């Protein structure tokens, strides 16, 4: 499948550089670049945008008019799944990009090793999106939809992106045996599993998840979990 891509930057030279820079590295990891639409502002992009129109959007953060962060907020209100990459000269807005489920943060001037890392990251993320996870009761969910699980009595609550939690009669141990084999799913506290892909940010001794919930991290496991994250 060819990727439908949008590049939004108020500088024509920057759009051209990025458009040229991604083709070879993306192709090397099996990401075929199809149509690339270029926009000079967030406002111009949003006038043309609709859910499902693009697979990947590059957003310059510092633009005249609407910033890339504000543009991303409006995109996320319409499309929860499109991949977002912020392109900027500073990592000042890194925490905001995590909260908006950005897939990558690309610093200017754009270097070939950064684009290569971007390509590898996106390829892995797309593979994860196609993966499914089997829960102990036989329910199958997209791996990308898993936020975290928590144990309550004889049940485990499974929190999902954009859906009501599932309540499954099982133990944390059995749930951990089912889910910990999947990349990025770890035990961060007693009776709790998190999907690192759906962590918005690390906040002290807690994970802030993309659904707004706060999940505490075990002090005993803190160093290892931070390394994993």
mmCIF file of N, CA and C in Angstrom, residues 2 10 18 26 43 49 53 56 67 73 91 95 99 102-103 132 136 147 151 163 177 191 202 208 219 221 228:
data_model
loop_
_atom_site.group_PDB
_atom_site.id
_atom_site.type_symbol
_atom_site.label_atom_id
_atom_site.label_comp_id
_atom_site.label_asym_id
_atom_site.label_seq_id
_atom_site.Cartn_x
_atom_site.Cartn_y
_atom_site.Cartn_z
ATOM 1 N N UNK A 2 0.524 2.202 -0.843
ATOM 2 C CA UNK A 2 1.268 3.463 -0.891
ATOM 3 C C UNK A 2 0.762 4.394 0.199
ATOM 4 N N UNK A 10 5.496 26.367 6.443
ATOM 5 C CA UNK A 10 5.316 27.630 5.735
ATOM 6 C C UNK A 10 6.499 28.006 4.856
ATOM 7 N N UNK A 18 12.198 17.893 2.889
ATOM 8 C CA UNK A 18 11.614 16.748 3.575
ATOM 9 C C UNK A 18 11.006 15.771 2.582
ATOM 10 N N UNK A 26 12.304 5.439 3.536
ATOM 11 C CA UNK A 26 11.007 4.786 3.705
ATOM 12 C C UNK A 26 10.948 3.510 2.863
ATOM 13 N N UNK A 43 -3.950 26.074 8.705
ATOM 14 C CA UNK A 43 -5.287 26.440 8.238
ATOM 15 C C UNK A 43 -5.570 25.840 6.860
ATOM 16 N N UNK A 49 -8.716 18.762 5.020
ATOM 17 C CA UNK A 49 -8.572 17.523 5.784
ATOM 18 C C UNK A 49 -9.916 16.867 6.084
ATOM 19 N N UNK A 53 -8.098 10.658 5.191
ATOM 20 C CA UNK A 53 -7.512 11.196 3.954
ATOM 21 C C UNK A 53 -6.027 10.881 3.852
ATOM 22 N N UNK A 56 -0.141 9.668 6.971
ATOM 23 C CA UNK A 56 0.959 10.312 7.696
ATOM 24 C C UNK A 56 0.955 11.808 7.404
ATOM 25 N N UNK A 67 -0.247 27.228 14.956
ATOM 26 C CA UNK A 67 0.942 26.417 15.186
ATOM 27 C C UNK A 67 0.690 24.958 14.822
ATOM 28 N N UNK A 73 -4.056 19.243 17.357
ATOM 29 C CA UNK A 73 -5.219 19.078 18.241
ATOM 30 C C UNK A 73 -6.496 18.966 17.422
ATOM 31 N N UNK A 91 12.916 21.107 20.773
ATOM 32 C CA UNK A 91 12.082 20.079 21.402
ATOM 33 C C UNK A 91 11.226 20.649 22.529
ATOM 34 N N UNK A 95 6.455 17.449 25.206
ATOM 35 C CA UNK A 95 5.402 16.890 26.052
ATOM 36 C C UNK A 95 4.038 17.023 25.399
ATOM 37 N N UNK A 99 1.242 13.963 24.260
ATOM 38 C CA UNK A 99 -0.174 13.967 24.628
ATOM 39 C C UNK A 99 -1.069 13.863 23.399
ATOM 40 N N UNK A 102 1.749 11.856 19.039
ATOM 41 C CA UNK A 102 2.643 11.998 17.899
ATOM 42 C C UNK A 102 3.481 10.733 17.765
ATOM 43 N N UNK A 103 3.759 10.354 16.532
ATOM 44 C CA UNK A 103 4.536 9.142 16.283
ATOM 45 C C UNK A 103 6.033 9.389 16.276
ATOM 46 N N UNK A 132 -2.730 -8.197 16.457
ATOM 47 C CA UNK A 132 -3.840 -8.345 17.389
ATOM 48 C C UNK A 132 -3.343 -9.080 18.627
ATOM 49 N N UNK A 136 -7.325 -13.633 27.737
ATOM 50 C CA UNK A 136 -7.540 -14.975 28.297
ATOM 51 C C UNK A 136 -8.913 -15.576 28.012
ATOM 52 N N UNK A 147 -4.557 0.145 26.188
ATOM 53 C CA UNK A 147 -3.963 1.222 26.974
ATOM 54 C C UNK A 147 -3.318 0.640 28.229
ATOM 55 N N UNK A 151 -6.218 -5.010 37.883
ATOM 56 C CA UNK A 151 -6.886 -6.134 38.528
ATOM 57 C C UNK A 151 -7.808 -5.628 39.636
ATOM 58 N N UNK A 163 -12.839 3.073 23.404
ATOM 59 C CA UNK A 163 -13.886 2.088 23.685
ATOM 60 C C UNK A 163 -14.088 1.962 25.181
ATOM 61 N N UNK A 177 0.503 -13.328 31.481
ATOM 62 C CA UNK A 177 1.007 -14.395 30.618
ATOM 63 C C UNK A 177 0.492 -14.225 29.185
ATOM 64 N N UNK A 191 -0.516 -5.842 39.790
ATOM 65 C CA UNK A 191 -1.834 -5.954 39.188
ATOM 66 C C UNK A 191 -2.092 -5.042 38.010
ATOM 67 N N UNK A 202 5.716 10.362 30.791
ATOM 68 C CA UNK A 202 6.162 9.946 32.111
ATOM 69 C C UNK A 202 6.096 11.160 33.019
ATOM 70 N N UNK A 208 1.208 8.869 32.563
ATOM 71 C CA UNK A 208 -0.040 9.465 32.133
ATOM 72 C C UNK A 208 -0.394 8.817 30.801
ATOM 73 N N UNK A 219 8.060 1.613 42.662
ATOM 74 C CA UNK A 219 9.380 2.164 42.968
ATOM 75 C C UNK A 219 10.475 1.122 42.789
ATOM 76 N N UNK A 221 10.595 -1.171 40.621
ATOM 77 C CA UNK A 221 10.850 -1.413 39.202
ATOM 78 C C UNK A 221 11.175 -0.121 38.443
ATOM 79 N N UNK A 228 12.841 0.956 29.878
ATOM 80 C CA UNK A 228 11.970 0.377 28.860
ATOM 81 C C UNK A 228 11.219 1.467 28.106
#
